């Protein structure tokens, strides 16, 4: 027990918060290990920013407890906690140059502070910009300066509030990688708020998916994507096809005129209606007709070029007229040579269909 | 392993206390005097009971009804004259490509630098019994209704202009483009696009002008002759007859239009802000020689008229004996030779204005900063904001009278400040608080909301962040507030006319007294001196701001 607590940076227990009649957070339990990169992911209004601000001491805690490295900080003021923070707006002080911005929280002798700032400028790859003012550098550079300022005092916890959302797509992708590698080099525990699933999937060690003030799921990016714990998570992270079927056994369903095998342990009850989902990339398009129970003929309704892939909409009469979203690579499309309105064999591999049970979760 | 809940740092308790102190000071400066004047108006002096008797008796007094009607008539006529003039002037500045816009704007705002008595004095020299243009108003007809109207037009014009400039400045070019594409003519465009967008500005300007006229007594005092108005009645009752309860009743009456205009203006402003979407395109005005020429002609005529009134007062100050000895002379500046306080009054005014600028700016900025930016002081935010908006709804005359009742009350522990410079400074700060507060809040709101959060995470105390970041970034606004306090205090008469003493005589009041004693030329000289020092102060502040922009505000580009 003791050893487990030793590598805990943050322990959040039964945290709750409401603004008037609106419940912003309910029963939040979350532990973050030292050196871990955790993403709080969810749509706007899900409470992720409120949770971050409570960890930072910027919002008052009403219920529950927050412990940082074993110390109860539930009611501590921001200055009594140990963290650095980067906001969406960066909040760089406009009248101070880059050097003074980074040095803002540093104490001690002049030479020590100078050295530390130089070190940080080197770290973020912006030496030579130290005499410029925030308004004179680019958004990506401002973002890195804000990061350096937050890291200057070597806090044991780094909080990032949508740090990339104000940037252009290209800069964003580049900085994603930079922040992640910087975090790994410094081994600083990091909690980042984002509404961008791609950001969360690429950067996080663990993702916390939130909705309506509660945690829907906590897991590694792979777990979140491949084993979503709820319909909300499945929909929010990645795309899903939803199929209304009737269970015919514990792991088989009837969809239209076809009998399909689902993934094991879906807790289906024969005769009851159920809802199943499958990711677009799990559905196969076949170049030639191959009669078997998991194959049917679909009609291509529409296709979109998304860049590296195509996204297709296909209606399958045999499966009760369901419309499926399917993705295909350029190579696949070249092999298939199909046009809108044409028929194409479609296959749902056995074991790829999943459900969240036929009960209340549907 | 776990620790008990940490104590709040001492600095946060201090911030909370300091914000509370600001609220307390403001409450003392406003609520105390207002309650005092209300109780004076509603408490029967004989029985000491609350009731309507004293009110009813005052209202029934002879002349009250007439002066009320006079006030309303005067305000209506002035509003009807000022509104179209100010609208056309603002439209010429915002919606035409005429040359010299900056100069025209400056000239139109010049009356703000003058005490409200100045136009009256100038009119005496222009159209009075010995005026150069007395044939325009034969038989001394300038002394009365039309004299007051002209003086009020001069005095209220810049106020209306500023509101209409703001209203006209927010224009969405897309609406005009759409209207043109749809084939709407100029008149239809004005009715369907321009008018809806400025109607709240027009309403706001109308109520402000109306109220300013109703609550001003200076113009009627100087050029009104036998034409009595409500505000002047209050002045006469208190100063002339020492009838304080009658004065209080009229003061309460004057509160009514001021309160109404405050509410209307507040509603109008809210609507006005909602007018302009975030995606509006700024309107770019094309050159049109005929229209621009007419606009320039119009603006030249209006600003020429304003300027000639101002110039007349200044000229009168330097002419030996109007209209008999028209030589240049500085004799009228020997204020010590006439009654009215002498040069001492002028120095007092400078001192008081400086005091108001320094302490007013300090109070306004600290109060606004704490309640806007420091979490620990948040509980005071609503209270401070409400108090800060109150002065807008209280005429200076009423506030000043309230100060007499409140601070002169023998049981008030603050009785000691009565009769000192301090009470004049307090009253002036209170009188001009609203605009100063709004300026500070606007500037503070433009700062990133997270500065304080970042500083707290870096363990830098909030007051250090205020010193290193908030104050430097807001410095232009701070200078603006100080200038506003200085000029306002320099020119005001109504707020201080009841609370000065012979030891704390002020320049603006001495204009009134010298004119009253028949030393009109000396009054003109003192009024000119006030204009000159206000203008000088504006120039100094402009230079300061310019230097600031060049040096410490380098980062702005």
PDB file of N, CA, C and O in Angstrom, chain B residues 259-311:
ATOM      1  N   UNK B 259     -32.670  60.338 -12.105  1.00  0.00           N
ATOM      2  CA  UNK B 259     -32.831  58.890 -11.935  1.00  0.00           C
ATOM      3  C   UNK B 259     -33.447  58.268 -13.183  1.00  0.00           C
ATOM      4  O   UNK B 259     -33.016  57.223 -13.647  1.00  0.00           O
ATOM      5  N   UNK B 260     -34.473  58.950 -13.703  1.00  0.00           N
ATOM      6  CA  UNK B 260     -35.136  58.442 -14.909  1.00  0.00           C
ATOM      7  C   UNK B 260     -34.160  58.330 -16.064  1.00  0.00           C
ATOM      8  O   UNK B 260     -34.106  57.321 -16.760  1.00  0.00           O
ATOM      9  N   UNK B 261     -33.382  59.377 -16.253  1.00  0.00           N
ATOM     10  CA  UNK B 261     -32.449  59.367 -17.384  1.00  0.00           C
ATOM     11  C   UNK B 261     -31.388  58.302 -17.158  1.00  0.00           C
ATOM     12  O   UNK B 261     -30.923  57.663 -18.100  1.00  0.00           O
ATOM     13  N   UNK B 262     -31.026  58.089 -15.903  1.00  0.00           N
ATOM     14  CA  UNK B 262     -30.042  57.049 -15.587  1.00  0.00           C
ATOM     15  C   UNK B 262     -30.566  55.683 -16.021  1.00  0.00           C
ATOM     16  O   UNK B 262     -29.867  54.910 -16.689  1.00  0.00           O
ATOM     17  N   UNK B 263     -31.826  55.412 -15.672  1.00  0.00           N
ATOM     18  CA  UNK B 263     -32.403  54.111 -16.016  1.00  0.00           C
ATOM     19  C   UNK B 263     -32.538  53.966 -17.528  1.00  0.00           C
ATOM     20  O   UNK B 263     -32.127  52.962 -18.122  1.00  0.00           O
ATOM     21  N   UNK B 264     -33.081  55.005 -18.176  1.00  0.00           N
ATOM     22  CA  UNK B 264     -33.256  54.967 -19.632  1.00  0.00           C
ATOM     23  C   UNK B 264     -31.919  54.781 -20.337  1.00  0.00           C
ATOM     24  O   UNK B 264     -31.780  53.969 -21.245  1.00  0.00           O
ATOM     25  N   UNK B 265     -30.942  55.549 -19.876  1.00  0.00           N
ATOM     26  CA  UNK B 265     -29.632  55.495 -20.497  1.00  0.00           C
ATOM     27  C   UNK B 265     -29.019  54.108 -20.355  1.00  0.00           C
ATOM     28  O   UNK B 265     -28.427  53.562 -21.273  1.00  0.00           O
ATOM     29  N   UNK B 266     -29.224  53.534 -19.162  1.00  0.00           N
ATOM     30  CA  UNK B 266     -28.690  52.204 -18.889  1.00  0.00           C
ATOM     31  C   UNK B 266     -29.287  51.176 -19.854  1.00  0.00           C
ATOM     32  O   UNK B 266     -28.579  50.372 -20.443  1.00  0.00           O
ATOM     33  N   UNK B 267     -30.622  51.257 -20.024  1.00  0.00           N
ATOM     34  CA  UNK B 267     -31.301  50.336 -20.932  1.00  0.00           C
ATOM     35  C   UNK B 267     -30.816  50.538 -22.368  1.00  0.00           C
ATOM     36  O   UNK B 267     -30.536  49.585 -23.092  1.00  0.00           O
ATOM     37  N   UNK B 268     -30.719  51.818 -22.753  1.00  0.00           N
ATOM     38  CA  UNK B 268     -30.309  52.133 -24.120  1.00  0.00           C
ATOM     39  C   UNK B 268     -28.906  51.612 -24.402  1.00  0.00           C
ATOM     40  O   UNK B 268     -28.630  51.033 -25.442  1.00  0.00           O
ATOM     41  N   UNK B 269     -28.003  51.790 -23.431  1.00  0.00           N
ATOM     42  CA  UNK B 269     -26.625  51.361 -23.628  1.00  0.00           C
ATOM     43  C   UNK B 269     -26.546  49.858 -23.813  1.00  0.00           C
ATOM     44  O   UNK B 269     -25.775  49.352 -24.621  1.00  0.00           O
ATOM     45  N   UNK B 270     -27.366  49.156 -23.048  1.00  0.00           N
ATOM     46  CA  UNK B 270     -27.345  47.706 -23.136  1.00  0.00           C
ATOM     47  C   UNK B 270     -27.766  47.262 -24.531  1.00  0.00           C
ATOM     48  O   UNK B 270     -27.155  46.418 -25.151  1.00  0.00           O
ATOM     49  N   UNK B 271     -28.833  47.899 -25.042  1.00  0.00           N
ATOM     50  CA  UNK B 271     -29.307  47.575 -26.378  1.00  0.00           C
ATOM     51  C   UNK B 271     -28.251  47.922 -27.417  1.00  0.00           C
ATOM     52  O   UNK B 271     -28.012  47.194 -28.358  1.00  0.00           O
ATOM     53  N   UNK B 272     -27.635  49.084 -27.225  1.00  0.00           N
ATOM     54  CA  UNK B 272     -26.643  49.561 -28.187  1.00  0.00           C
ATOM     55  C   UNK B 272     -25.504  48.568 -28.319  1.00  0.00           C
ATOM     56  O   UNK B 272     -25.020  48.293 -29.399  1.00  0.00           O
ATOM     57  N   UNK B 273     -25.071  48.000 -27.177  1.00  0.00           N
ATOM     58  CA  UNK B 273     -23.955  47.070 -27.221  1.00  0.00           C
ATOM     59  C   UNK B 273     -24.316  45.810 -27.993  1.00  0.00           C
ATOM     60  O   UNK B 273     -23.480  45.227 -28.653  1.00  0.00           O
ATOM     61  N   UNK B 274     -25.603  45.416 -27.897  1.00  0.00           N
ATOM     62  CA  UNK B 274     -26.006  44.188 -28.556  1.00  0.00           C
ATOM     63  C   UNK B 274     -26.142  44.364 -30.067  1.00  0.00           C
ATOM     64  O   UNK B 274     -26.222  43.419 -30.805  1.00  0.00           O
ATOM     65  N   UNK B 275     -26.178  45.643 -30.485  1.00  0.00           N
ATOM     66  CA  UNK B 275     -26.409  45.958 -31.893  1.00  0.00           C
ATOM     67  C   UNK B 275     -25.391  45.310 -32.825  1.00  0.00           C
ATOM     68  O   UNK B 275     -25.723  44.826 -33.878  1.00  0.00           O
ATOM     69  N   UNK B 276     -24.133  45.416 -32.436  1.00  0.00           N
ATOM     70  CA  UNK B 276     -23.076  45.111 -33.389  1.00  0.00           C
ATOM     71  C   UNK B 276     -22.570  43.699 -33.178  1.00  0.00           C
ATOM     72  O   UNK B 276     -22.020  43.381 -32.148  1.00  0.00           O
ATOM     73  N   UNK B 277     -22.747  42.861 -34.182  1.00  0.00           N
ATOM     74  CA  UNK B 277     -22.239  41.504 -34.091  1.00  0.00           C
ATOM     75  C   UNK B 277     -20.730  41.504 -34.173  1.00  0.00           C
ATOM     76  O   UNK B 277     -20.120  42.480 -34.595  1.00  0.00           O
ATOM     77  N   UNK B 278     -20.137  40.387 -33.770  1.00  0.00           N
ATOM     78  CA  UNK B 278     -18.684  40.306 -33.777  1.00  0.00           C
ATOM     79  C   UNK B 278     -18.143  40.295 -35.201  1.00  0.00           C
ATOM     80  O   UNK B 278     -16.994  40.593 -35.446  1.00  0.00           O
ATOM     81  N   UNK B 279     -19.018  39.960 -36.175  1.00  0.00           N
ATOM     82  CA  UNK B 279     -18.521  39.807 -37.534  1.00  0.00           C
ATOM     83  C   UNK B 279     -18.786  41.019 -38.413  1.00  0.00           C
ATOM     84  O   UNK B 279     -18.653  40.960 -39.626  1.00  0.00           O
ATOM     85  N   UNK B 280     -19.215  42.115 -37.776  1.00  0.00           N
ATOM     86  CA  UNK B 280     -19.518  43.306 -38.555  1.00  0.00           C
ATOM     87  C   UNK B 280     -18.275  43.805 -39.289  1.00  0.00           C
ATOM     88  O   UNK B 280     -17.159  43.723 -38.786  1.00  0.00           O
ATOM     89  N   UNK B 281     -18.494  44.314 -40.484  1.00  0.00           N
ATOM     90  CA  UNK B 281     -17.404  44.895 -41.259  1.00  0.00           C
ATOM     91  C   UNK B 281     -17.418  46.403 -41.056  1.00  0.00           C
ATOM     92  O   UNK B 281     -18.464  47.012 -41.129  1.00  0.00           O
ATOM     93  N   UNK B 282     -16.244  46.990 -40.796  1.00  0.00           N
ATOM     94  CA  UNK B 282     -16.237  48.443 -40.628  1.00  0.00           C
ATOM     95  C   UNK B 282     -16.623  49.143 -41.935  1.00  0.00           C
ATOM     96  O   UNK B 282     -16.294  48.685 -43.022  1.00  0.00           O
ATOM     97  N   UNK B 283     -17.325  50.260 -41.750  1.00  0.00           N
ATOM     98  CA  UNK B 283     -17.788  51.010 -42.901  1.00  0.00           C
ATOM     99  C   UNK B 283     -16.657  51.896 -43.415  1.00  0.00           C
ATOM    100  O   UNK B 283     -16.046  52.630 -42.647  1.00  0.00           O
ATOM    101  N   UNK B 284     -16.383  51.811 -44.704  1.00  0.00           N
ATOM    102  CA  UNK B 284     -15.383  52.704 -45.288  1.00  0.00           C
ATOM    103  C   UNK B 284     -16.116  53.755 -46.105  1.00  0.00           C
ATOM    104  O   UNK B 284     -16.887  53.433 -46.999  1.00  0.00           O
ATOM    105  N   UNK B 285     -15.891  55.028 -45.722  1.00  0.00           N
ATOM    106  CA  UNK B 285     -16.634  56.103 -46.367  1.00  0.00           C
ATOM    107  C   UNK B 285     -15.939  56.522 -47.654  1.00  0.00           C
ATOM    108  O   UNK B 285     -14.737  56.769 -47.671  1.00  0.00           O
ATOM    109  N   UNK B 286     -16.719  56.591 -48.732  1.00  0.00           N
ATOM    110  CA  UNK B 286     -16.173  57.040 -50.018  1.00  0.00           C
ATOM    111  C   UNK B 286     -16.254  58.562 -50.110  1.00  0.00           C
ATOM    112  O   UNK B 286     -17.084  59.187 -49.471  1.00  0.00           O
ATOM    113  N   UNK B 287     -15.362  59.139 -50.914  1.00  0.00           N
ATOM    114  CA  UNK B 287     -15.383  60.577 -51.138  1.00  0.00           C
ATOM    115  C   UNK B 287     -16.587  60.987 -51.982  1.00  0.00           C
ATOM    116  O   UNK B 287     -16.901  60.353 -52.972  1.00  0.00           O
ATOM    117  N   UNK B 288     -17.269  62.053 -51.548  1.00  0.00           N
ATOM    118  CA  UNK B 288     -18.361  62.627 -52.346  1.00  0.00           C
ATOM    119  C   UNK B 288     -18.268  64.134 -52.180  1.00  0.00           C
ATOM    120  O   UNK B 288     -18.726  64.671 -51.174  1.00  0.00           O
ATOM    121  N   UNK B 289     -17.681  64.843 -53.151  1.00  0.00           N
ATOM    122  CA  UNK B 289     -17.325  66.251 -52.961  1.00  0.00           C
ATOM    123  C   UNK B 289     -18.476  67.113 -52.450  1.00  0.00           C
ATOM    124  O   UNK B 289     -18.285  67.911 -51.527  1.00  0.00           O
ATOM    125  N   UNK B 290     -19.670  66.956 -53.014  1.00  0.00           N
ATOM    126  CA  UNK B 290     -20.771  67.827 -52.610  1.00  0.00           C
ATOM    127  C   UNK B 290     -21.150  67.603 -51.148  1.00  0.00           C
ATOM    128  O   UNK B 290     -21.208  68.533 -50.345  1.00  0.00           O
ATOM    129  N   UNK B 291     -21.361  66.336 -50.816  1.00  0.00           N
ATOM    130  CA  UNK B 291     -21.744  66.015 -49.437  1.00  0.00           C
ATOM    131  C   UNK B 291     -20.648  66.414 -48.456  1.00  0.00           C
ATOM    132  O   UNK B 291     -20.909  67.026 -47.414  1.00  0.00           O
ATOM    133  N   UNK B 292     -19.409  66.077 -48.783  1.00  0.00           N
ATOM    134  CA  UNK B 292     -18.312  66.390 -47.878  1.00  0.00           C
ATOM    135  C   UNK B 292     -18.158  67.900 -47.705  1.00  0.00           C
ATOM    136  O   UNK B 292     -17.881  68.387 -46.607  1.00  0.00           O
ATOM    137  N   UNK B 293     -18.383  68.636 -48.793  1.00  0.00           N
ATOM    138  CA  UNK B 293     -18.290  70.092 -48.721  1.00  0.00           C
ATOM    139  C   UNK B 293     -19.368  70.665 -47.812  1.00  0.00           C
ATOM    140  O   UNK B 293     -19.092  71.514 -46.945  1.00  0.00           O
ATOM    141  N   UNK B 294     -20.589  70.172 -47.978  1.00  0.00           N
ATOM    142  CA  UNK B 294     -21.690  70.642 -47.125  1.00  0.00           C
ATOM    143  C   UNK B 294     -21.418  70.309 -45.662  1.00  0.00           C
ATOM    144  O   UNK B 294     -21.672  71.110 -44.763  1.00  0.00           O
ATOM    145  N   UNK B 295     -20.900  69.101 -45.431  1.00  0.00           N
ATOM    146  CA  UNK B 295     -20.598  68.686 -44.062  1.00  0.00           C
ATOM    147  C   UNK B 295     -19.563  69.616 -43.435  1.00  0.00           C
ATOM    148  O   UNK B 295     -19.692  70.051 -42.288  1.00  0.00           O
ATOM    149  N   UNK B 296     -18.545  69.940 -44.223  1.00  0.00           N
ATOM    150  CA  UNK B 296     -17.489  70.819 -43.712  1.00  0.00           C
ATOM    151  C   UNK B 296     -18.068  72.192 -43.395  1.00  0.00           C
ATOM    152  O   UNK B 296     -17.757  72.794 -42.362  1.00  0.00           O
ATOM    153  N   UNK B 297     -18.934  72.686 -44.278  1.00  0.00           N
ATOM    154  CA  UNK B 297     -19.554  73.991 -44.065  1.00  0.00           C
ATOM    155  C   UNK B 297     -20.366  73.977 -42.769  1.00  0.00           C
ATOM    156  O   UNK B 297     -20.256  74.879 -41.928  1.00  0.00           O
ATOM    157  N   UNK B 298     -21.168  72.938 -42.609  1.00  0.00           N
ATOM    158  CA  UNK B 298     -22.002  72.821 -41.414  1.00  0.00           C
ATOM    159  C   UNK B 298     -21.149  72.788 -40.145  1.00  0.00           C
ATOM    160  O   UNK B 298     -21.396  73.521 -39.190  1.00  0.00           O
ATOM    161  N   UNK B 299     -20.132  71.942 -40.151  1.00  0.00           N
ATOM    162  CA  UNK B 299     -19.290  71.803 -38.966  1.00  0.00           C
ATOM    163  C   UNK B 299     -18.555  73.110 -38.664  1.00  0.00           C
ATOM    164  O   UNK B 299     -18.365  73.482 -37.506  1.00  0.00           O
ATOM    165  N   UNK B 300     -18.132  73.803 -39.732  1.00  0.00           N
ATOM    166  CA  UNK B 300     -17.449  75.073 -39.523  1.00  0.00           C
ATOM    167  C   UNK B 300     -18.383  76.074 -38.862  1.00  0.00           C
ATOM    168  O   UNK B 300     -17.989  76.797 -37.931  1.00  0.00           O
ATOM    169  N   UNK B 301     -19.632  76.109 -39.323  1.00  0.00           N
ATOM    170  CA  UNK B 301     -20.593  77.049 -38.740  1.00  0.00           C
ATOM    171  C   UNK B 301     -20.832  76.732 -37.263  1.00  0.00           C
ATOM    172  O   UNK B 301     -20.787  77.628 -36.412  1.00  0.00           O
ATOM    173  N   UNK B 302     -21.093  75.459 -36.962  1.00  0.00           N
ATOM    174  CA  UNK B 302     -21.403  75.088 -35.575  1.00  0.00           C
ATOM    175  C   UNK B 302     -20.201  75.322 -34.668  1.00  0.00           C
ATOM    176  O   UNK B 302     -20.304  75.975 -33.619  1.00  0.00           O
ATOM    177  N   UNK B 303     -19.042  74.794 -35.092  1.00  0.00           N
ATOM    178  CA  UNK B 303     -17.882  74.952 -34.214  1.00  0.00           C
ATOM    179  C   UNK B 303     -17.484  76.423 -34.153  1.00  0.00           C
ATOM    180  O   UNK B 303     -16.987  76.897 -33.130  1.00  0.00           O
ATOM    181  N   UNK B 304     -17.727  77.162 -35.248  1.00  0.00           N
ATOM    182  CA  UNK B 304     -17.462  78.599 -35.236  1.00  0.00           C
ATOM    183  C   UNK B 304     -18.309  79.294 -34.190  1.00  0.00           C
ATOM    184  O   UNK B 304     -17.821  80.160 -33.442  1.00  0.00           O
ATOM    185  N   UNK B 305     -19.586  78.911 -34.107  1.00  0.00           N
ATOM    186  CA  UNK B 305     -20.468  79.511 -33.107  1.00  0.00           C
ATOM    187  C   UNK B 305     -19.996  79.189 -31.692  1.00  0.00           C
ATOM    188  O   UNK B 305     -19.928  80.069 -30.822  1.00  0.00           O
ATOM    189  N   UNK B 306     -19.651  77.905 -31.472  1.00  0.00           N
ATOM    190  CA  UNK B 306     -19.160  77.508 -30.144  1.00  0.00           C
ATOM    191  C   UNK B 306     -17.891  78.290 -29.802  1.00  0.00           C
ATOM    192  O   UNK B 306     -17.727  78.810 -28.697  1.00  0.00           O
ATOM    193  N   UNK B 307     -17.002  78.354 -30.808  1.00  0.00           N
ATOM    194  CA  UNK B 307     -15.710  78.999 -30.593  1.00  0.00           C
ATOM    195  C   UNK B 307     -15.896  80.494 -30.325  1.00  0.00           C
ATOM    196  O   UNK B 307     -15.202  81.073 -29.487  1.00  0.00           O
ATOM    197  N   UNK B 308     -16.863  81.119 -31.022  1.00  0.00           N
ATOM    198  CA  UNK B 308     -17.006  82.564 -30.827  1.00  0.00           C
ATOM    199  C   UNK B 308     -17.546  82.874 -29.435  1.00  0.00           C
ATOM    200  O   UNK B 308     -17.203  83.914 -28.851  1.00  0.00           O
ATOM    201  N   UNK B 309     -18.364  81.975 -28.891  1.00  0.00           N
ATOM    202  CA  UNK B 309     -18.820  82.179 -27.508  1.00  0.00           C
ATOM    203  C   UNK B 309     -17.632  82.111 -26.555  1.00  0.00           C
ATOM    204  O   UNK B 309     -17.428  82.975 -25.693  1.00  0.00           O
ATOM    205  N   UNK B 310     -16.809  81.073 -26.764  1.00  0.00           N
ATOM    206  CA  UNK B 310     -15.625  80.917 -25.917  1.00  0.00           C
ATOM    207  C   UNK B 310     -14.687  82.110 -26.097  1.00  0.00           C
ATOM    208  O   UNK B 310     -14.192  82.697 -25.119  1.00  0.00           O
ATOM    209  N   UNK B 311     -14.487  82.494 -27.364  1.00  0.00           N
ATOM    210  CA  UNK B 311     -13.560  83.597 -27.649  1.00  0.00           C
ATOM    211  C   UNK B 311     -14.058  84.898 -27.051  1.00  0.00           C
ATOM    212  O   UNK B 311     -13.268  85.725 -26.586  1.00  0.00           O
TER     213      UNK B 311
END
